[in-house]
Amino acid sequence: MRIPLMINFLDPEVRAMSPLAIEELRIKGIWMVNADLKSITKEGGKTCFNWEHQYESRSMTKTVEFITTCL
Amino acid sequence: MLMMFNFKCHKSQVAGRRSCHMSQVTGHRTCDLRLATCDKSCDMRHVTCDAFLYILILLGISLRFIDLSVPDFATDEAQFALFASAAQPPAGMWLFWLSQAVFGQTILATRAVSALLGILTILLIYLSSRTFLNKEASLIIAAIASVFPPHVIFSRLAYLSSPLIFAWALLLFVFLKAQKNPRWLVPLFLSSVFATFVKTQGLLLPLLLIIGILINCIIQSKKTSTALLRYCAKSQLSIISVLFFSLIPITFYILTSPGILATLSLYGGNMYGISGFLERIKTLLLLWWNLTPLFCFLIFLSIFSSLRCMFTFIRKNFSEKQSYCATALLRYFANSQFPLPVFLLILISFSTGLLLGPSHEYYAADLVFFSIPIGIYLAKWPSLWRNAVLLLAASTTFLLASPRNILITPYTHYLFKEEGYWNTHAEKINEVLKNEDRIIVLGSPGHHIRWYLNPEVLVGKDMDIYNRTGTFLLLDKNETAKFTGAETMYEDEKLTIIKSQNTNLKSQKILKSKS
């Protein structure tokens, strides 16, 4: 169920940080369609986005890596 | 049964029997009593007429299976083929995935799904037409749908257009059946859910059906509000309920899918909507004209014929007070040969392109539902003239979508004029990159890059590549100048691959901080 995850976006701070979190992934050269947002947490005054990234193409599916972006 | 559906008794004029078209509720005759009856000459040569229409249908079917693997995968197609679009629900992509799982991960296996669904759409349009028209008119409609140029083209490509049109046609057919028999309510629910999960805009048809039925119900009834409610509850509640419940799963899916909401907010301001309305109309009409001039003309004629029919109906049946436009329009469609879902599909097929992206060719494939009014219009013509027009229409489609090994004309669709670059070069490029685990692509890479290239692809556009070593694939030749002392591994007319120890690019971060 993704409903609890979406509830985080009711927080204006999370909404404000979301584009920056995506920008952080883009700087790493990641295709956004290969990254799945798993959770959003608040740690030490920062908003942390926890992603599950798995590169997929026609010829390969790489192992899953977990990426955390704190802003 | 909906009050808007009419009692029909199309019978042959040749046999001296009458052909009428009566509303069960209002008792109004439609303005065209000759609807869908075959004229004398056609009836005399019934077999020949049918054979000609079947030949056109066969031509349309075969054109859908030709040259499937000629064009490169477009970025959207690759995204759907890789089951990797966050902006769309999964059912359409799942069909592509299923075909790849069975027949292998090839372009042919993926696009064959569109071709097959395109052909089944013709069958569904025919079967839907048969629920309110005779066989002759339904065959004409199927023949027009089968050679409808944008639908032929997009039945060869792995966009979600062909699956969506199939899902809408399925919903149309099941809805018309459910009007007559409550056993079809479960299939109605399933087909509606399927339509909503193929592509986001799939929900338009069930949503508009609910609204349309309610409006129609209110307009049709001249009774008191209590009687109206009782009437609606009795005749419409099951259909409306089924359609309403079928929208619940997709509503939850959209609300819990950040990708769909992000896409809506990304394009909401400029691509979606009615901003620059006149420019949108112009772009849309030019696109249609370029794809299918003759069919544009037929669409215009069929609309003109319907409007003329509508005004005749209004003049005959309404007092001045009653004949305000909106009510009259709905009343016309409620009492005419168009069942409500056909009218809505025509409306949707026109408005999706207009509102969601007039320059997007794939929305033009939705216009295949215009085959119904065009078919009804042409069914009134003498068979000789009608067949001549159909032959001409099929010829224009053949010129646009003819098999490459038989005929390439100036009118051949641009996607099928030449073999795609990636289809012909990917093997060679992958041979060059065989020792690379990961490459950075500079330029504007589409998702097709992930389909064609074997190494992991990083999108370099936003990356900080200052002093970064590695293999770079440059889609823009001008980018080459930014690298010094790099070894060129591959170069052709489209792209360059270099191996760099470092780059002389200024750090993007440094540049940003300076600015």
Coordinates of C-alpha atoms in Angstrom, one line a residue:
Chain A
M1 CA 0.0 0.0 0.0
R2 CA 1.4 3.3 -1.0
I3 CA -1.2 5.4 0.8
P4 CA 0.9 6.0 3.9
L5 CA 3.8 7.1 1.7
M6 CA 1.7 9.6 -0.1
I7 CA 0.5 11.1 3.2
N8 CA 4.0 12.5 3.7
F9 CA 3.3 14.8 0.8
L10 CA 0.7 16.6 2.8
D11 CA 3.7 18.2 4.6
P12 CA 4.7 21.4 2.8
E13 CA 8.3 20.9 3.7
V14 CA 8.3 17.5 2.0
R15 CA 6.7 18.9 -1.1
A16 CA 9.2 21.7 -1.2
M17 CA 12.2 19.3 -0.9
S18 CA 10.9 16.7 -3.4
P19 CA 12.2 18.5 -6.6
L20 CA 15.6 18.9 -5.0
A21 CA 15.7 15.2 -4.0
I22 CA 15.0 14.3 -7.7
E23 CA 17.7 16.7 -8.8
E24 CA 20.1 14.9 -6.5
L25 CA 19.3 11.6 -8.3
R26 CA 19.7 13.2 -11.7
I27 CA 23.2 14.5 -10.7
K28 CA 24.1 10.9 -10.2
G29 CA 22.9 10.1 -13.8
I30 CA 20.1 8.0 -12.6
W31 CA 17.0 7.4 -14.8
M32 CA 14.1 8.4 -12.6
V33 CA 11.9 5.5 -13.9
N34 CA 14.5 3.1 -12.3
A35 CA 14.2 4.7 -8.9
D36 CA 11.3 3.9 -6.6
L37 CA 10.6 6.1 -3.5
K38 CA 10.3 3.8 -0.5
S39 CA 9.9 6.1 2.4
I40 CA 10.3 9.6 3.7
T41 CA 11.8 10.3 7.1
K42 CA 12.8 13.3 9.2
E43 CA 16.2 13.0 10.7
G44 CA 18.0 15.7 12.6
G45 CA 15.9 18.5 11.1
K46 CA 16.5 17.1 7.6
T47 CA 14.0 15.5 5.3
C48 CA 15.3 12.2 4.0
F49 CA 14.1 10.5 0.9
N50 CA 14.9 6.8 0.7
W51 CA 15.0 5.3 -2.8
E52 CA 15.3 1.9 -4.2
H53 CA 17.3 2.0 -7.4
Q54 CA 17.5 -0.8 -9.9
Y55 CA 18.9 -0.2 -13.3
E56 CA 16.9 -2.0 -16.0
S57 CA 17.4 -2.3 -19.7
R58 CA 16.5 -4.8 -22.3
S59 CA 19.7 -6.8 -21.7
M60 CA 20.2 -6.5 -18.0
T61 CA 18.6 -6.0 -14.6
K62 CA 21.2 -4.8 -12.0
T63 CA 21.1 -5.6 -8.3
V64 CA 19.1 -3.2 -6.2
E65 CA 20.9 -0.4 -4.5
F66 CA 19.4 1.8 -1.7
I67 CA 20.0 5.6 -2.0
T68 CA 19.1 8.1 0.7
T69 CA 18.9 11.8 -0.1
C70 CA 18.8 14.1 3.0
L71 CA 18.1 17.7 2.4
Chain B
M1 CA -32.7 -0.6 -21.1
L2 CA -31.8 2.9 -21.7
M3 CA -34.5 5.1 -23.1
M4 CA -32.1 6.6 -25.5
F5 CA -31.8 3.4 -27.5
N6 CA -34.1 3.0 -30.3
F7 CA -36.3 0.3 -31.6
K8 CA -35.0 -0.6 -35.1
C9 CA -36.6 -2.5 -37.9
H10 CA -34.2 -2.0 -40.8
K11 CA -35.7 -3.9 -43.7
S12 CA -34.9 -4.0 -47.3
Q13 CA -36.5 -1.3 -49.5
V14 CA -36.2 -3.7 -52.4
A15 CA -38.5 -6.2 -50.7
G16 CA -41.0 -3.4 -50.3
R17 CA -40.9 -3.3 -46.6
R18 CA -40.5 -0.2 -44.6
S19 CA -37.3 0.9 -42.7
C20 CA -38.1 2.8 -39.5
H21 CA -36.2 4.1 -36.5
M22 CA -38.3 4.8 -33.5
S23 CA -37.5 5.9 -29.9
Q24 CA -39.2 3.6 -27.4
V25 CA -39.8 6.4 -25.0
T26 CA -40.6 9.5 -27.0
G27 CA -42.0 7.8 -30.0
H28 CA -40.1 10.2 -32.2
R29 CA -38.9 9.1 -35.6
T30 CA -35.3 9.9 -36.5
C31 CA -34.9 12.3 -39.3
D32 CA -33.4 9.7 -41.6
L33 CA -35.6 6.8 -42.4
R34 CA -33.3 5.3 -44.9
L35 CA -30.6 4.7 -42.2
A36 CA -28.4 1.8 -42.9
T37 CA -30.6 0.2 -45.5
C38 CA -29.0 -1.0 -48.6
D39 CA -30.0 0.6 -51.9
K40 CA -31.4 -1.4 -54.7
S41 CA -28.3 -1.8 -56.8
C42 CA -26.4 -2.9 -53.8
D43 CA -29.0 -5.4 -52.8
M44 CA -29.0 -6.8 -56.3
R45 CA -25.3 -7.4 -56.1
H46 CA -25.2 -8.2 -52.4
V47 CA -22.5 -10.8 -52.7
T48 CA -20.2 -8.5 -54.7
C49 CA -20.8 -5.6 -52.3
D50 CA -19.9 -7.8 -49.3
A51 CA -16.9 -9.2 -51.1
F52 CA -15.6 -5.7 -51.8
L53 CA -15.9 -4.7 -48.2
Y54 CA -14.3 -7.9 -47.0
I55 CA -11.4 -7.3 -49.3
L56 CA -10.9 -3.8 -47.8
I57 CA -11.0 -5.3 -44.3
L58 CA -8.4 -7.9 -45.3
L59 CA -6.3 -5.1 -46.8
G60 CA -6.5 -3.2 -43.5
I61 CA -5.6 -6.3 -41.5
S62 CA -2.6 -7.1 -43.6
L63 CA -1.3 -3.5 -43.6
R64 CA -1.2 -3.7 -39.8
F65 CA 1.2 -6.6 -39.8
I66 CA 3.7 -5.2 -42.4
D67 CA 7.1 -3.6 -41.6
L68 CA 6.6 -3.8 -37.8
S69 CA 10.3 -3.8 -37.2
V70 CA 11.3 -1.1 -39.6
P71 CA 11.2 2.1 -37.5
D72 CA 13.4 2.5 -34.4
F73 CA 11.7 2.2 -31.0
A74 CA 10.7 5.7 -30.0
T75 CA 11.4 6.8 -26.4
D76 CA 7.8 6.2 -25.3
E77 CA 7.6 2.8 -27.0
A78 CA 10.9 1.7 -25.3
Q79 CA 9.5 2.9 -22.0
F80 CA 6.4 0.9 -22.4
A81 CA 8.3 -2.2 -23.7
L82 CA 10.6 -2.0 -20.7
F83 CA 7.5 -1.7 -18.4
A84 CA 9.1 1.4 -17.1
S85 CA 6.6 4.3 -17.4
A86 CA 5.7 5.9 -14.1
A87 CA 3.2 8.1 -15.9
Q88 CA 0.8 5.4 -17.0
P89 CA -1.1 2.5 -15.3
P90 CA 0.3 -0.9 -15.9
A91 CA -2.3 -2.9 -18.0
G92 CA -1.1 -1.8 -21.5
M93 CA 2.6 -2.2 -20.6
W94 CA 1.7 -5.6 -19.1
L95 CA 0.4 -6.8 -22.5
F96 CA 3.7 -5.8 -24.1
W97 CA 5.6 -7.6 -21.4
L98 CA 3.5 -10.7 -21.8
S99 CA 4.2 -10.9 -25.5
Q100 CA 8.0 -10.4 -24.8
A101 CA 7.9 -13.2 -22.2
V102 CA 6.3 -15.6 -24.7
F103 CA 8.0 -14.6 -28.0
G104 CA 11.2 -13.0 -26.8
Q105 CA 12.3 -9.5 -26.1
T106 CA 12.2 -8.1 -29.6
I107 CA 10.6 -5.1 -31.3
L108 CA 8.5 -7.5 -33.4
A109 CA 7.1 -9.3 -30.4
T110 CA 6.2 -6.0 -28.7
R111 CA 4.6 -4.3 -31.7
A112 CA 2.7 -7.4 -32.7
V113 CA 0.5 -6.7 -29.6
S114 CA -0.5 -3.4 -31.1
A115 CA -1.2 -5.0 -34.5
L116 CA -3.3 -7.7 -32.9
L117 CA -5.3 -5.3 -30.8
G118 CA -5.7 -3.0 -33.8
I119 CA -7.3 -5.9 -35.7
L120 CA -9.5 -6.9 -32.8
T121 CA -10.6 -3.3 -32.6
I122 CA -12.0 -3.6 -36.2
L123 CA -14.0 -6.7 -35.1
L124 CA -15.3 -4.9 -32.0
I125 CA -16.3 -1.8 -33.9
Y126 CA -18.2 -4.1 -36.3
L127 CA -19.9 -6.0 -33.5
S128 CA -20.8 -2.8 -31.7
S129 CA -22.3 -1.4 -34.9
R130 CA -24.3 -4.6 -35.3
T131 CA -26.1 -3.8 -32.1
F132 CA -27.8 -0.8 -33.6
L133 CA -27.3 -1.1 -37.4
N134 CA -27.7 -3.7 -40.1
K135 CA -25.0 -5.9 -41.4
E136 CA -24.4 -3.9 -44.5
A137 CA -23.8 -0.6 -42.7
S138 CA -21.7 -2.4 -40.1
L139 CA -19.5 -3.9 -42.7
I140 CA -19.0 -0.5 -44.3
I141 CA -18.0 0.9 -40.9
A142 CA -15.6 -2.0 -40.3
A143 CA -14.1 -1.5 -43.8
I144 CA -13.5 2.2 -43.0
A145 CA -12.0 1.5 -39.6
S146 CA -9.7 -1.1 -41.1
V147 CA -8.2 1.3 -43.6
F148 CA -8.3 4.3 -41.3
P149 CA -4.7 5.7 -41.8
P150 CA -3.6 6.8 -38.3
H151 CA -5.0 3.6 -36.8
V152 CA -3.1 1.5 -39.3
I153 CA 0.1 3.4 -38.6
F154 CA -0.3 3.2 -34.8
S155 CA -1.3 -0.5 -34.9
R156 CA 2.3 -1.0 -36.1
L157 CA 3.9 0.8 -33.2
A158 CA 4.2 0.0 -29.5
Y159 CA 2.5 3.1 -28.1
L160 CA -0.5 2.7 -25.8
S161 CA -2.8 4.1 -28.5
S162 CA -3.8 0.7 -30.0
P163 CA -4.4 -1.0 -26.6
L164 CA -6.4 2.0 -25.4
I165 CA -8.6 2.2 -28.5
F166 CA -9.1 -1.6 -28.2
A167 CA -10.1 -1.2 -24.6
W168 CA -12.6 1.6 -25.5
A169 CA -14.0 -0.4 -28.3
L170 CA -14.5 -3.3 -26.0
L171 CA -16.2 -1.1 -23.4
L172 CA -18.4 0.3 -26.2
F173 CA -19.5 -3.2 -27.2
V174 CA -20.0 -4.5 -23.7
F175 CA -21.9 -1.3 -22.7
L176 CA -24.3 -1.7 -25.6
K177 CA -24.8 -5.4 -24.7
A178 CA -25.3 -4.5 -21.0
Q179 CA -28.1 -2.1 -22.0
K180 CA -30.1 -5.1 -23.2
N181 CA -29.0 -7.8 -20.9
P182 CA -27.9 -7.5 -17.2
R183 CA -25.7 -10.6 -17.6
W184 CA -23.3 -8.2 -19.3
L185 CA -22.9 -6.1 -16.1
V186 CA -19.9 -8.1 -14.9
P187 CA -18.1 -7.9 -18.2
L188 CA -19.0 -4.2 -18.2
F189 CA -17.2 -3.7 -14.9
L190 CA -14.2 -5.7 -16.0
S191 CA -13.9 -3.9 -19.4
S192 CA -14.2 -0.5 -17.8
V193 CA -11.5 -1.3 -15.2
F194 CA -9.3 -2.6 -18.1
A195 CA -9.8 0.6 -20.1
T196 CA -8.9 2.8 -17.1
F197 CA -5.7 0.7 -16.4
V198 CA -4.4 0.7 -20.0
K199 CA -3.7 4.4 -20.1
T200 CA -4.7 7.2 -17.8
Q201 CA -7.1 8.9 -20.2
G202 CA -8.9 5.6 -20.5
L203 CA -11.1 6.7 -17.6
L204 CA -12.6 9.4 -19.8
L205 CA -15.1 7.0 -21.4
P206 CA -16.6 5.5 -18.2
L207 CA -16.6 8.9 -16.5
L208 CA -18.4 10.6 -19.4
L209 CA -20.8 7.7 -19.7
I210 CA -21.9 8.2 -16.1
I211 CA -22.4 12.0 -16.7
G212 CA -24.0 11.4 -20.1
I213 CA -26.5 8.9 -18.8
L214 CA -27.5 11.2 -15.9
I215 CA -27.9 14.2 -18.1
N216 CA -29.8 12.2 -20.6
C217 CA -32.0 10.8 -17.9
I218 CA -32.9 14.2 -16.6
I219 CA -33.5 15.7 -20.1
Q220 CA -35.6 12.8 -21.3
S221 CA -38.0 12.7 -18.4
K222 CA -40.8 15.2 -18.5
K223 CA -42.2 13.8 -15.3
T224 CA -42.0 15.1 -11.7
S225 CA -38.7 14.8 -9.9
T226 CA -40.0 11.9 -7.8
A227 CA -41.0 10.0 -10.9
L228 CA -37.7 10.9 -12.5
L229 CA -35.7 9.5 -9.6
R230 CA -37.8 6.3 -9.6
Y231 CA -37.3 5.9 -13.3
C232 CA -33.6 6.5 -13.1
A233 CA -33.2 4.2 -10.2
K234 CA -35.1 1.4 -12.0
S235 CA -33.5 1.6 -15.4
Q236 CA -30.1 3.1 -14.9
L237 CA -28.8 2.4 -11.4
S238 CA -27.1 -0.9 -12.2
I239 CA -25.2 0.6 -15.2
I240 CA -24.2 3.8 -13.4
S241 CA -23.2 1.8 -10.3
V242 CA -21.1 -0.6 -12.2
L243 CA -19.3 2.2 -14.1
F244 CA -18.9 4.2 -10.8
F245 CA -17.3 1.2 -9.0
S246 CA -15.1 0.5 -11.9
L247 CA -13.5 4.0 -11.5
I248 CA -12.5 3.3 -7.8
P249 CA -9.4 1.2 -8.5
I250 CA -7.9 3.7 -10.9
T251 CA -8.7 6.6 -8.6
F252 CA -6.6 4.9 -5.8
Y253 CA -3.9 4.0 -8.3
I254 CA -3.6 7.6 -9.5
L255 CA -3.6 9.0 -5.9
T256 CA -0.9 6.6 -4.9
S257 CA 1.3 6.9 -7.9
P258 CA 3.6 10.0 -7.7
G259 CA 4.7 9.5 -11.3
I260 CA 1.2 10.2 -12.7
L261 CA 0.7 13.2 -10.5
A262 CA 4.2 14.5 -11.3
T263 CA 3.5 14.1 -15.1
L264 CA 0.2 16.0 -14.7
S265 CA 1.9 18.9 -12.9
L266 CA 4.9 18.8 -15.3
Y267 CA 2.8 19.2 -18.4
G268 CA -0.3 20.7 -16.8
G269 CA 0.7 24.3 -17.5
N270 CA 1.6 24.2 -21.2
M271 CA 0.9 20.9 -23.0
Y272 CA -2.4 20.0 -21.3
G273 CA -5.4 22.4 -21.4
I274 CA -6.7 25.0 -23.7
S275 CA -4.0 27.6 -23.6
G276 CA -3.4 29.0 -27.2
F277 CA -6.6 27.5 -28.3
L278 CA -6.6 28.7 -31.9
E279 CA -3.0 27.6 -32.3
R280 CA -4.0 24.2 -31.0
I281 CA -6.9 23.9 -33.5
K282 CA -4.6 24.9 -36.3
T283 CA -1.9 22.4 -35.3
L284 CA -4.4 19.6 -34.9
L285 CA -6.1 20.2 -38.2
L286 CA -2.8 20.4 -40.0
L287 CA -1.7 17.1 -38.4
W288 CA -4.9 15.3 -39.4
W289 CA -4.7 16.8 -42.9
N290 CA -1.1 15.6 -43.4
L291 CA -2.0 12.1 -42.2
T292 CA -5.3 11.6 -43.9
P293 CA -6.7 14.3 -46.2
L294 CA -9.5 12.2 -47.7
F295 CA -10.7 10.9 -44.3
C296 CA -10.7 14.5 -43.0
F297 CA -13.0 15.4 -45.8
L298 CA -15.2 12.4 -44.9
I299 CA -15.3 13.3 -41.3
F300 CA -16.3 16.8 -42.2
L301 CA -19.1 15.5 -44.5
S302 CA -20.4 13.1 -41.9
I303 CA -20.5 15.8 -39.2
F304 CA -22.2 18.2 -41.6
S305 CA -24.7 15.5 -42.4
S306 CA -25.3 14.8 -38.7
L307 CA -25.7 18.5 -37.9
R308 CA -28.2 19.0 -40.8
C309 CA -30.0 16.0 -39.5
M310 CA -30.0 17.5 -36.0
F311 CA -31.5 20.8 -37.1
T312 CA -34.2 19.0 -39.0
F313 CA -35.0 17.1 -35.9
I314 CA -35.0 20.2 -33.7
R315 CA -37.3 22.0 -36.1
K316 CA -39.7 19.1 -36.2
N317 CA -39.8 18.2 -32.5
F318 CA -39.1 21.2 -30.4
S319 CA -40.9 24.4 -29.6
E320 CA -38.7 27.6 -29.8
K321 CA -38.5 27.6 -26.0
Q322 CA -37.2 24.1 -25.8
S323 CA -34.7 24.2 -28.6
Y324 CA -31.8 25.7 -26.8
C325 CA -28.6 24.3 -28.1
A326 CA -27.3 21.9 -25.4
T327 CA -30.5 20.2 -24.8
A328 CA -31.2 19.9 -28.4
L329 CA -27.9 18.4 -29.1
L330 CA -28.2 15.8 -26.4
R331 CA -31.8 15.1 -27.5
Y332 CA -30.7 14.6 -31.0
F333 CA -28.0 12.1 -30.1
A334 CA -30.4 10.4 -27.7
N335 CA -32.9 9.9 -30.5
S336 CA -30.7 9.4 -33.4
Q337 CA -28.7 6.5 -34.7
F338 CA -25.7 7.3 -32.4
P339 CA -25.9 5.5 -29.1
L340 CA -24.5 7.6 -26.3
P341 CA -21.1 5.9 -26.1
V342 CA -20.5 6.3 -29.8
F343 CA -21.2 10.0 -29.5
L344 CA -18.8 10.2 -26.5
L345 CA -16.0 8.3 -28.2
I346 CA -16.3 10.7 -31.1
L347 CA -16.1 13.6 -28.7
I348 CA -13.2 12.1 -26.9
S349 CA -11.3 11.2 -30.1
F350 CA -11.5 14.9 -31.1
S351 CA -10.8 16.4 -27.7
T352 CA -7.8 14.2 -26.5
G353 CA -5.6 15.6 -29.3
L354 CA -6.8 19.1 -28.8
L355 CA -6.4 19.2 -25.0
L356 CA -3.5 16.8 -24.4
G357 CA -1.1 17.7 -27.2
P358 CA -2.2 18.6 -30.7
S359 CA 1.2 17.9 -32.2
H360 CA 1.1 14.3 -30.9
E361 CA 0.4 12.0 -33.9
Y362 CA -0.7 9.1 -31.8
Y363 CA -3.9 10.9 -30.6
A364 CA -5.0 10.9 -34.3
A365 CA -5.4 7.1 -34.1
D366 CA -8.4 7.7 -31.7
L367 CA -10.2 9.2 -34.7
V368 CA -10.9 5.7 -35.9
F369 CA -14.3 5.9 -34.1
F370 CA -15.3 8.5 -36.7
S371 CA -15.6 5.4 -39.0
I372 CA -19.1 5.0 -37.4
P373 CA -20.6 8.3 -38.5
I374 CA -18.7 8.1 -41.8
G375 CA -20.0 4.6 -42.4
I376 CA -23.6 5.6 -41.5
Y377 CA -23.3 8.5 -43.9
L378 CA -21.8 6.5 -46.7
A379 CA -24.4 3.7 -46.2
K380 CA -27.0 6.2 -47.6
W381 CA -25.0 6.6 -50.9
P382 CA -25.6 4.6 -54.1
S383 CA -23.3 1.6 -53.9
L384 CA -21.3 2.6 -57.0
W385 CA -20.3 6.0 -55.5
R386 CA -19.8 4.6 -52.1
N387 CA -17.5 1.9 -53.3
A388 CA -15.5 4.4 -55.4
V389 CA -15.0 6.5 -52.3
L390 CA -14.0 3.5 -50.2
L391 CA -11.6 2.4 -52.9
L392 CA -10.0 5.9 -53.1
A393 CA -9.8 6.0 -49.3
A394 CA -8.1 2.5 -49.2
S395 CA -5.7 3.7 -51.9
T396 CA -4.6 6.7 -49.9
T397 CA -4.0 4.5 -46.9
F398 CA -2.0 2.1 -49.1
L399 CA 0.2 4.9 -50.4
L400 CA 0.8 6.0 -46.8
A401 CA 1.5 2.6 -45.3
S402 CA 2.4 0.4 -48.2
P403 CA 5.0 -2.4 -47.7
R404 CA 8.5 -1.0 -48.1
N405 CA 9.6 -3.9 -50.4
I406 CA 6.8 -3.2 -52.8
L407 CA 6.4 0.6 -52.9
I408 CA 7.9 3.6 -51.2
T409 CA 6.1 6.8 -52.4
P410 CA 6.5 10.5 -51.4
Y411 CA 3.4 9.9 -49.4
T412 CA 4.8 7.0 -47.4
H413 CA 4.7 7.7 -43.7
Y414 CA 8.1 9.2 -42.6
L415 CA 8.7 6.4 -40.0
F416 CA 8.5 3.7 -42.7
K417 CA 10.6 5.4 -45.4
E418 CA 13.9 4.2 -44.1
E419 CA 15.2 1.5 -41.7
G420 CA 15.7 3.0 -38.3
Y421 CA 19.1 4.2 -37.3
W422 CA 19.3 2.2 -34.1
N423 CA 17.8 -0.9 -35.7
T424 CA 20.7 -0.9 -38.2
H425 CA 23.5 0.3 -36.0
A426 CA 22.9 -1.0 -32.5
E427 CA 24.8 -4.3 -33.0
K428 CA 27.9 -2.4 -34.3
I429 CA 27.8 0.1 -31.4
N430 CA 27.4 -2.7 -28.8
E431 CA 30.4 -4.5 -30.4
V432 CA 32.4 -1.3 -29.7
L433 CA 31.1 -1.1 -26.2
K434 CA 31.5 -4.8 -25.4
N435 CA 34.1 -4.2 -22.6
E436 CA 32.2 -1.3 -21.0
D437 CA 30.1 -1.9 -18.0
R438 CA 28.8 1.7 -17.8
I439 CA 28.7 4.7 -20.2
I440 CA 27.6 8.3 -19.8
V441 CA 25.3 9.7 -22.5
L442 CA 25.5 13.4 -23.3
G443 CA 22.8 15.0 -25.3
S444 CA 19.1 14.2 -24.9
P445 CA 18.9 10.4 -24.5
G446 CA 15.5 8.8 -24.8
H447 CA 14.5 5.5 -23.2
H448 CA 15.2 3.7 -26.5
I449 CA 18.9 4.0 -25.6
R450 CA 18.3 1.6 -22.7
W451 CA 16.6 -0.7 -25.1
Y452 CA 19.3 -0.8 -27.7
L453 CA 22.6 -0.5 -25.7
N454 CA 24.0 -3.3 -23.6
P455 CA 26.1 -1.4 -21.0
E456 CA 24.5 0.6 -18.1
V457 CA 23.6 4.0 -19.4
L458 CA 23.9 7.1 -17.1
V459 CA 22.2 10.3 -18.2
G460 CA 25.0 12.9 -18.4
K461 CA 22.8 16.0 -18.8
D462 CA 22.8 16.9 -15.1
M463 CA 25.9 15.1 -14.0
D464 CA 29.1 16.8 -12.9
I465 CA 31.5 15.3 -15.4
Y466 CA 34.5 17.5 -14.6
N467 CA 37.7 15.3 -14.4
R468 CA 35.5 12.3 -14.8
T469 CA 37.0 9.4 -16.6
G470 CA 35.0 6.9 -18.6
T471 CA 33.3 6.2 -21.8
F472 CA 31.0 8.9 -23.2
L473 CA 28.4 8.6 -25.9
L474 CA 27.8 11.9 -27.5
L475 CA 24.5 12.3 -29.2
D476 CA 25.3 15.9 -30.1
K477 CA 28.4 16.2 -32.3
N478 CA 29.2 19.6 -30.9
E479 CA 29.9 18.1 -27.5
T480 CA 33.0 16.5 -29.0
A481 CA 34.9 19.8 -28.9
K482 CA 34.6 19.9 -25.1
F483 CA 36.8 16.8 -24.8
T484 CA 40.6 17.1 -25.3
G485 CA 42.9 14.2 -25.6
A486 CA 40.1 11.7 -25.7
E487 CA 40.2 8.5 -27.7
T488 CA 37.5 8.2 -30.3
M489 CA 36.2 4.7 -30.2
Y490 CA 33.4 5.1 -32.8
E491 CA 31.9 7.8 -35.0
D492 CA 29.2 7.9 -37.6
E493 CA 26.7 10.5 -38.9
K494 CA 24.6 10.4 -35.7
L495 CA 26.9 9.9 -32.7
T496 CA 30.4 9.7 -31.4
I497 CA 31.8 7.4 -28.7
I498 CA 34.9 8.6 -26.8
K499 CA 37.0 7.2 -24.0
S500 CA 38.2 10.0 -21.8
Q501 CA 40.8 10.1 -19.0
N502 CA 39.4 13.5 -18.0
T503 CA 37.5 16.4 -19.6
N504 CA 38.3 20.0 -20.0
L505 CA 34.7 20.8 -19.1
K506 CA 34.3 23.3 -16.4
S507 CA 32.6 21.8 -13.5
Q508 CA 28.9 22.4 -13.8
K509 CA 28.8 23.0 -10.1
I510 CA 31.6 25.6 -10.3
L511 CA 29.8 27.3 -13.2
K512 CA 26.6 27.3 -11.3
S513 CA 28.3 28.8 -8.2
K514 CA 30.0 31.5 -10.3
S515 CA 26.8 32.5 -11.9

